[in-house]
Amino acid sequence: MTGTTLSEPKRLLLIDDDPNLILLVKDYLEFRGYEVITADNGRSAMEILNKEIPDMIICDVMMPEMDGYSFVKQIRDDARTNWIPVLFLSAKGQSQDRVKGLSTGADVYMVKPFEPEELVAQVESSLKQASRLMQQQTRRSDSTPKIKVPFDVELTPTEMKVVQLVARGMSNREIAEMMNVSQRTIESHVSSMLAKTSLHNRTELARWAIESNKA
């Protein structure tokens, strides 16, 4: 078995409403050793994500049913999927289009048409970066004592969303703007969670959320 690898192939979710592009990109990525799942819009992709989690997502921006922006916002708000690297494909190549795509939550923004080799290079780079981050988090968790909280802590759905955003490094003001509520309301939710968990500050709350897989 010399020269073969025993590791599982990386699984990619490819989302685009152009069947020809889907076919070409899927064939090219599979030829390079990746396993590729496909969907023709964001809504179909969400159904796939309810059943399985890919290692990376390649997503068109302009699609029917649910476009790329709405799709990425949803996966970034979900603790199960917010860590997945996302590469946007778009026919729009203006600076403001790139800024909007990246600020929405994409990690990479590529303009159509693109060279297949460049796509593969971006995929490999994103997967390596995600692997390094996961290794770094593992080393930190191994060397740093875990946050201890009462075992029976239960958060409300709103508190869950707030703590996920806290763990992403967002301020109370930024969270309030995203959730369309007052900053005082967010401060109240944070105070409630600190009381429930017996933690002392937002930093500890963020660490606990990450260590307990809530974010």
PDB file of C-alpha atoms in Angstrom:
ATOM      1  CA  MET A   1       0.000   0.000   0.000  1.00  0.00           C
ATOM      2  CA  THR A   2       3.018   2.264  -0.321  1.00  0.00           C
ATOM      3  CA  GLY A   3       2.246   5.677  -1.800  1.00  0.00           C
ATOM      4  CA  THR A   4      -1.439   5.697  -0.883  1.00  0.00           C
ATOM      5  CA  THR A   5      -3.116   7.709   1.851  1.00  0.00           C
ATOM      6  CA  LEU A   6      -5.439   6.342   4.478  1.00  0.00           C
ATOM      7  CA  SER A   7      -7.031   9.710   5.252  1.00  0.00           C
ATOM      8  CA  GLU A   8     -10.581  10.417   4.164  1.00  0.00           C
ATOM      9  CA  PRO A   9     -10.906  12.741   1.145  1.00  0.00           C
ATOM     10  CA  LYS A  10     -12.041  16.258   1.995  1.00  0.00           C
ATOM     11  CA  ARG A  11     -15.722  16.787   1.290  1.00  0.00           C
ATOM     12  CA  LEU A  12     -16.768  19.969  -0.513  1.00  0.00           C
ATOM     13  CA  LEU A  13     -20.275  21.393  -0.933  1.00  0.00           C
ATOM     14  CA  LEU A  14     -20.575  23.108  -4.340  1.00  0.00           C
ATOM     15  CA  ILE A  15     -23.585  25.417  -4.818  1.00  0.00           C
ATOM     16  CA  ASP A  16     -24.432  27.019  -8.167  1.00  0.00           C
ATOM     17  CA  ASP A  17     -27.538  27.315 -10.353  1.00  0.00           C
ATOM     18  CA  ASP A  18     -25.506  26.830 -13.553  1.00  0.00           C
ATOM     19  CA  PRO A  19     -25.529  23.076 -14.319  1.00  0.00           C
ATOM     20  CA  ASN A  20     -22.632  23.392 -16.755  1.00  0.00           C
ATOM     21  CA  LEU A  21     -20.415  25.083 -14.169  1.00  0.00           C
ATOM     22  CA  ILE A  22     -21.444  22.509 -11.559  1.00  0.00           C
ATOM     23  CA  LEU A  23     -20.444  19.684 -13.898  1.00  0.00           C
ATOM     24  CA  LEU A  24     -17.089  21.206 -14.875  1.00  0.00           C
ATOM     25  CA  VAL A  25     -16.028  22.225 -11.369  1.00  0.00           C
ATOM     26  CA  LYS A  26     -17.237  18.974  -9.811  1.00  0.00           C
ATOM     27  CA  ASP A  27     -15.300  16.880 -12.338  1.00  0.00           C
ATOM     28  CA  TYR A  28     -12.151  18.950 -11.849  1.00  0.00           C
ATOM     29  CA  LEU A  29     -12.274  18.825  -8.044  1.00  0.00           C
ATOM     30  CA  GLU A  30     -13.031  15.101  -8.004  1.00  0.00           C
ATOM     31  CA  PHE A  31     -10.088  14.533 -10.358  1.00  0.00           C
ATOM     32  CA  ARG A  32      -7.948  16.311  -7.724  1.00  0.00           C
ATOM     33  CA  GLY A  33      -9.123  13.906  -5.038  1.00  0.00           C
ATOM     34  CA  TYR A  34     -11.995  15.760  -3.398  1.00  0.00           C
ATOM     35  CA  GLU A  35     -15.463  14.412  -2.687  1.00  0.00           C
ATOM     36  CA  VAL A  36     -18.041  16.880  -4.026  1.00  0.00           C
ATOM     37  CA  ILE A  37     -21.693  17.305  -3.032  1.00  0.00           C
ATOM     38  CA  THR A  38     -23.771  19.693  -5.159  1.00  0.00           C
ATOM     39  CA  ALA A  39     -26.825  21.930  -4.755  1.00  0.00           C
ATOM     40  CA  ASP A  40     -28.421  24.417  -7.157  1.00  0.00           C
ATOM     41  CA  ASN A  41     -29.359  27.083  -4.592  1.00  0.00           C
ATOM     42  CA  GLY A  42     -28.912  28.074  -0.957  1.00  0.00           C
ATOM     43  CA  ARG A  43     -32.166  26.521   0.213  1.00  0.00           C
ATOM     44  CA  SER A  44     -31.232  23.105  -1.165  1.00  0.00           C
ATOM     45  CA  ALA A  45     -27.792  23.497   0.384  1.00  0.00           C
ATOM     46  CA  MET A  46     -29.329  24.168   3.817  1.00  0.00           C
ATOM     47  CA  GLU A  47     -31.217  20.877   3.536  1.00  0.00           C
ATOM     48  CA  ILE A  48     -27.924  19.100   2.853  1.00  0.00           C
ATOM     49  CA  LEU A  49     -26.283  20.797   5.843  1.00  0.00           C
ATOM     50  CA  ASN A  50     -29.046  19.490   8.091  1.00  0.00           C
ATOM     51  CA  LYS A  51     -27.823  15.967   7.266  1.00  0.00           C
ATOM     52  CA  GLU A  52     -24.059  16.313   6.830  1.00  0.00           C
ATOM     53  CA  ILE A  53     -21.265  18.829   7.379  1.00  0.00           C
ATOM     54  CA  PRO A  54     -18.677  19.385   4.611  1.00  0.00           C
ATOM     55  CA  ASP A  55     -15.083  20.511   5.102  1.00  0.00           C
ATOM     56  CA  MET A  56     -15.606  23.531   2.849  1.00  0.00           C
ATOM     57  CA  ILE A  57     -18.318  25.318   0.849  1.00  0.00           C
ATOM     58  CA  ILE A  58     -17.960  26.786  -2.654  1.00  0.00           C
ATOM     59  CA  CYS A  59     -20.949  29.004  -3.346  1.00  0.00           C
ATOM     60  CA  ASP A  60     -22.270  31.141  -6.169  1.00  0.00           C
ATOM     61  CA  VAL A  61     -23.538  34.572  -5.105  1.00  0.00           C
ATOM     62  CA  MET A  62     -26.527  35.171  -7.389  1.00  0.00           C
ATOM     63  CA  MET A  63     -28.957  32.230  -7.195  1.00  0.00           C
ATOM     64  CA  PRO A  64     -32.750  31.724  -7.089  1.00  0.00           C
ATOM     65  CA  GLU A  65     -34.630  30.657  -3.934  1.00  0.00           C
ATOM     66  CA  MET A  66     -31.824  31.789  -1.595  1.00  0.00           C
ATOM     67  CA  ASP A  67     -28.787  33.740  -2.781  1.00  0.00           C
ATOM     68  CA  GLY A  68     -25.233  33.324  -1.525  1.00  0.00           C
ATOM     69  CA  TYR A  69     -25.403  36.275   0.888  1.00  0.00           C
ATOM     70  CA  SER A  70     -28.473  34.952   2.701  1.00  0.00           C
ATOM     71  CA  PHE A  71     -27.045  31.445   2.735  1.00  0.00           C
ATOM     72  CA  VAL A  72     -23.716  32.475   4.283  1.00  0.00           C
ATOM     73  CA  LYS A  73     -25.427  34.643   6.897  1.00  0.00           C
ATOM     74  CA  GLN A  74     -27.440  31.615   7.998  1.00  0.00           C
ATOM     75  CA  ILE A  75     -24.464  29.270   8.292  1.00  0.00           C
ATOM     76  CA  ARG A  76     -22.433  31.912  10.167  1.00  0.00           C
ATOM     77  CA  ASP A  77     -25.262  32.191  12.709  1.00  0.00           C
ATOM     78  CA  ASP A  78     -25.297  28.424  13.327  1.00  0.00           C
ATOM     79  CA  ALA A  79     -22.741  26.937  15.761  1.00  0.00           C
ATOM     80  CA  ARG A  80     -22.713  23.682  13.761  1.00  0.00           C
ATOM     81  CA  THR A  81     -21.573  25.401  10.577  1.00  0.00           C
ATOM     82  CA  ASN A  82     -20.038  28.788  11.417  1.00  0.00           C
ATOM     83  CA  TRP A  83     -16.482  27.413  11.261  1.00  0.00           C
ATOM     84  CA  ILE A  84     -16.737  26.062   7.679  1.00  0.00           C
ATOM     85  CA  PRO A  85     -14.525  27.901   5.146  1.00  0.00           C
ATOM     86  CA  VAL A  86     -16.611  29.514   2.389  1.00  0.00           C
ATOM     87  CA  LEU A  87     -15.421  30.481  -1.093  1.00  0.00           C
ATOM     88  CA  PHE A  88     -17.704  32.805  -3.054  1.00  0.00           C
ATOM     89  CA  LEU A  89     -17.929  32.563  -6.863  1.00  0.00           C
ATOM     90  CA  SER A  90     -19.384  35.612  -8.601  1.00  0.00           C
ATOM     91  CA  ALA A  91     -19.576  37.274 -11.994  1.00  0.00           C
ATOM     92  CA  LYS A  92     -19.378  40.623 -10.171  1.00  0.00           C
ATOM     93  CA  GLY A  93     -15.774  41.721  -9.763  1.00  0.00           C
ATOM     94  CA  GLN A  94     -16.022  45.323  -8.578  1.00  0.00           C
ATOM     95  CA  SER A  95     -14.306  46.301  -5.342  1.00  0.00           C
ATOM     96  CA  GLN A  96     -17.616  46.910  -3.560  1.00  0.00           C
ATOM     97  CA  ASP A  97     -18.829  43.445  -4.595  1.00  0.00           C
ATOM     98  CA  ARG A  98     -15.729  41.826  -3.090  1.00  0.00           C
ATOM     99  CA  VAL A  99     -16.098  43.861   0.099  1.00  0.00           C
ATOM    100  CA  LYS A 100     -19.760  42.882   0.449  1.00  0.00           C
ATOM    101  CA  GLY A 101     -18.968  39.196  -0.099  1.00  0.00           C
ATOM    102  CA  LEU A 102     -16.149  39.108   2.428  1.00  0.00           C
ATOM    103  CA  SER A 103     -18.011  41.194   5.015  1.00  0.00           C
ATOM    104  CA  THR A 104     -21.004  38.873   4.688  1.00  0.00           C
ATOM    105  CA  GLY A 105     -18.847  36.000   5.905  1.00  0.00           C
ATOM    106  CA  ALA A 106     -17.044  34.487   2.919  1.00  0.00           C
ATOM    107  CA  ASP A 107     -13.348  33.668   3.391  1.00  0.00           C
ATOM    108  CA  VAL A 108     -12.422  33.890  -0.304  1.00  0.00           C
ATOM    109  CA  TYR A 109     -14.027  35.810  -3.201  1.00  0.00           C
ATOM    110  CA  MET A 110     -13.291  34.621  -6.752  1.00  0.00           C
ATOM    111  CA  VAL A 111     -14.592  36.250  -9.929  1.00  0.00           C
ATOM    112  CA  LYS A 112     -15.964  34.247 -12.861  1.00  0.00           C
ATOM    113  CA  PRO A 113     -14.520  33.184 -15.200  1.00  0.00           C
ATOM    114  CA  PHE A 114     -11.631  31.689 -13.242  1.00  0.00           C
ATOM    115  CA  GLU A 115      -8.821  29.254 -13.872  1.00  0.00           C
ATOM    116  CA  PRO A 116      -9.526  25.802 -12.386  1.00  0.00           C
ATOM    117  CA  GLU A 117      -5.971  25.650 -10.994  1.00  0.00           C
ATOM    118  CA  GLU A 118      -6.556  28.889  -9.104  1.00  0.00           C
ATOM    119  CA  LEU A 119      -9.776  27.490  -7.632  1.00  0.00           C
ATOM    120  CA  VAL A 120      -7.951  24.369  -6.445  1.00  0.00           C
ATOM    121  CA  ALA A 121      -5.165  26.498  -4.957  1.00  0.00           C
ATOM    122  CA  GLN A 122      -7.706  28.605  -3.037  1.00  0.00           C
ATOM    123  CA  VAL A 123      -9.495  25.485  -1.802  1.00  0.00           C
ATOM    124  CA  GLU A 124      -6.258  23.910  -0.604  1.00  0.00           C
ATOM    125  CA  SER A 125      -5.161  27.147   1.080  1.00  0.00           C
ATOM    126  CA  SER A 126      -8.502  27.564   2.888  1.00  0.00           C
ATOM    127  CA  LEU A 127      -8.519  23.949   4.088  1.00  0.00           C
ATOM    128  CA  LYS A 128      -4.941  24.257   5.384  1.00  0.00           C
ATOM    129  CA  GLN A 129      -5.790  27.466   7.215  1.00  0.00           C
ATOM    130  CA  ALA A 130      -8.863  25.869   8.794  1.00  0.00           C
ATOM    131  CA  SER A 131      -6.722  22.890   9.864  1.00  0.00           C
ATOM    132  CA  ARG A 132      -4.114  25.191  11.453  1.00  0.00           C
ATOM    133  CA  LEU A 133      -6.809  27.072  13.384  1.00  0.00           C
ATOM    134  CA  MET A 134      -8.304  23.833  14.689  1.00  0.00           C
ATOM    135  CA  GLN A 135      -4.861  22.583  15.750  1.00  0.00           C
ATOM    136  CA  GLN A 136      -4.172  25.888  17.480  1.00  0.00           C
ATOM    137  CA  GLN A 137      -7.464  25.705  19.370  1.00  0.00           C
ATOM    138  CA  THR A 138      -6.677  22.116  20.379  1.00  0.00           C
ATOM    139  CA  ARG A 139      -3.247  23.101  21.710  1.00  0.00           C
ATOM    140  CA  ARG A 140      -4.764  25.990  23.641  1.00  0.00           C
ATOM    141  CA  SER A 141      -7.456  23.798  25.153  1.00  0.00           C
ATOM    142  CA  ASP A 142      -4.847  21.180  26.131  1.00  0.00           C
ATOM    143  CA  SER A 143      -2.545  23.716  27.820  1.00  0.00           C
ATOM    144  CA  THR A 144      -5.195  25.923  29.422  1.00  0.00           C
ATOM    145  CA  PRO A 145      -7.516  24.653  32.164  1.00  0.00           C
ATOM    146  CA  LYS A 146     -11.067  24.487  30.876  1.00  0.00           C
ATOM    147  CA  ILE A 147     -13.675  26.923  32.146  1.00  0.00           C
ATOM    148  CA  LYS A 148     -15.851  25.258  34.779  1.00  0.00           C
ATOM    149  CA  VAL A 149     -19.542  26.068  35.089  1.00  0.00           C
ATOM    150  CA  PRO A 150     -22.513  24.335  36.742  1.00  0.00           C
ATOM    151  CA  PHE A 151     -23.425  21.214  34.745  1.00  0.00           C
ATOM    152  CA  ASP A 152     -27.116  22.102  34.442  1.00  0.00           C
ATOM    153  CA  VAL A 153     -26.779  25.501  32.736  1.00  0.00           C
ATOM    154  CA  GLU A 154     -29.569  26.070  30.219  1.00  0.00           C
ATOM    155  CA  LEU A 155     -29.590  29.026  27.846  1.00  0.00           C
ATOM    156  CA  THR A 156     -32.617  30.422  26.048  1.00  0.00           C
ATOM    157  CA  PRO A 157     -32.522  30.444  22.208  1.00  0.00           C
ATOM    158  CA  THR A 158     -31.800  34.187  22.265  1.00  0.00           C
ATOM    159  CA  GLU A 159     -28.996  33.743  24.795  1.00  0.00           C
ATOM    160  CA  MET A 160     -27.531  30.997  22.600  1.00  0.00           C
ATOM    161  CA  LYS A 161     -27.416  33.380  19.638  1.00  0.00           C
ATOM    162  CA  VAL A 162     -25.882  36.152  21.760  1.00  0.00           C
ATOM    163  CA  VAL A 163     -23.158  33.921  23.231  1.00  0.00           C
ATOM    164  CA  GLN A 164     -22.247  32.655  19.740  1.00  0.00           C
ATOM    165  CA  LEU A 165     -21.716  36.245  18.623  1.00  0.00           C
ATOM    166  CA  VAL A 166     -19.774  37.052  21.800  1.00  0.00           C
ATOM    167  CA  ALA A 167     -17.517  34.087  21.022  1.00  0.00           C
ATOM    168  CA  ARG A 168     -16.912  35.554  17.546  1.00  0.00           C
ATOM    169  CA  GLY A 169     -15.467  38.657  19.217  1.00  0.00           C
ATOM    170  CA  MET A 170     -18.381  40.992  18.588  1.00  0.00           C
ATOM    171  CA  SER A 171     -19.134  43.835  21.011  1.00  0.00           C
ATOM    172  CA  ASN A 172     -22.515  44.302  22.674  1.00  0.00           C
ATOM    173  CA  ARG A 173     -23.177  47.255  20.367  1.00  0.00           C
ATOM    174  CA  GLU A 174     -22.400  45.209  17.242  1.00  0.00           C
ATOM    175  CA  ILE A 175     -24.594  42.342  18.459  1.00  0.00           C
ATOM    176  CA  ALA A 176     -27.431  44.752  19.193  1.00  0.00           C
ATOM    177  CA  GLU A 177     -27.227  46.199  15.679  1.00  0.00           C
ATOM    178  CA  MET A 178     -27.179  42.730  14.097  1.00  0.00           C
ATOM    179  CA  MET A 179     -30.162  41.514  16.147  1.00  0.00           C
ATOM    180  CA  ASN A 180     -32.012  44.842  15.808  1.00  0.00           C
ATOM    181  CA  VAL A 181     -32.433  45.356  19.555  1.00  0.00           C
ATOM    182  CA  SER A 182     -31.057  47.864  22.047  1.00  0.00           C
ATOM    183  CA  GLN A 183     -27.549  47.542  23.476  1.00  0.00           C
ATOM    184  CA  ARG A 184     -29.099  47.424  26.959  1.00  0.00           C
ATOM    185  CA  THR A 185     -31.076  44.321  25.935  1.00  0.00           C
ATOM    186  CA  ILE A 186     -27.837  42.561  24.902  1.00  0.00           C
ATOM    187  CA  GLU A 187     -26.139  43.652  28.134  1.00  0.00           C
ATOM    188  CA  SER A 188     -29.069  42.152  30.028  1.00  0.00           C
ATOM    189  CA  HIS A 189     -28.678  38.822  28.188  1.00  0.00           C
ATOM    190  CA  VAL A 190     -24.925  38.779  28.879  1.00  0.00           C
ATOM    191  CA  SER A 191     -25.507  39.536  32.574  1.00  0.00           C
ATOM    192  CA  SER A 192     -28.070  36.741  32.748  1.00  0.00           C
ATOM    193  CA  MET A 193     -25.625  34.249  31.232  1.00  0.00           C
ATOM    194  CA  LEU A 194     -22.839  35.350  33.575  1.00  0.00           C
ATOM    195  CA  ALA A 195     -25.167  34.754  36.511  1.00  0.00           C
ATOM    196  CA  LYS A 196     -26.215  31.321  35.216  1.00  0.00           C
ATOM    197  CA  THR A 197     -22.642  30.201  34.559  1.00  0.00           C
ATOM    198  CA  SER A 198     -20.981  31.893  37.581  1.00  0.00           C
ATOM    199  CA  LEU A 199     -18.399  33.358  35.189  1.00  0.00           C
ATOM    200  CA  HIS A 200     -16.843  36.766  35.669  1.00  0.00           C
ATOM    201  CA  ASN A 201     -16.650  38.457  32.262  1.00  0.00           C
ATOM    202  CA  ARG A 202     -17.359  38.228  28.528  1.00  0.00           C
ATOM    203  CA  THR A 203     -13.933  36.704  27.829  1.00  0.00           C
ATOM    204  CA  GLU A 204     -14.663  33.743  30.096  1.00  0.00           C
ATOM    205  CA  LEU A 205     -18.149  33.482  28.610  1.00  0.00           C
ATOM    206  CA  ALA A 206     -16.678  33.313  25.093  1.00  0.00           C
ATOM    207  CA  ARG A 207     -14.143  30.656  26.139  1.00  0.00           C
ATOM    208  CA  TRP A 208     -16.866  28.558  27.759  1.00  0.00           C
ATOM    209  CA  ALA A 209     -19.052  28.819  24.636  1.00  0.00           C
ATOM    210  CA  ILE A 210     -16.200  27.605  22.428  1.00  0.00           C
ATOM    211  CA  GLU A 211     -15.047  24.837  24.799  1.00  0.00           C
ATOM    212  CA  SER A 212     -18.585  23.530  25.245  1.00  0.00           C
ATOM    213  CA  ASN A 213     -19.263  23.602  21.458  1.00  0.00           C
ATOM    214  CA  LYS A 214     -21.936  26.263  21.780  1.00  0.00           C
ATOM    215  CA  ALA A 215     -20.019  28.475  19.344  1.00  0.00           C
TER     216      ALA A 215
END
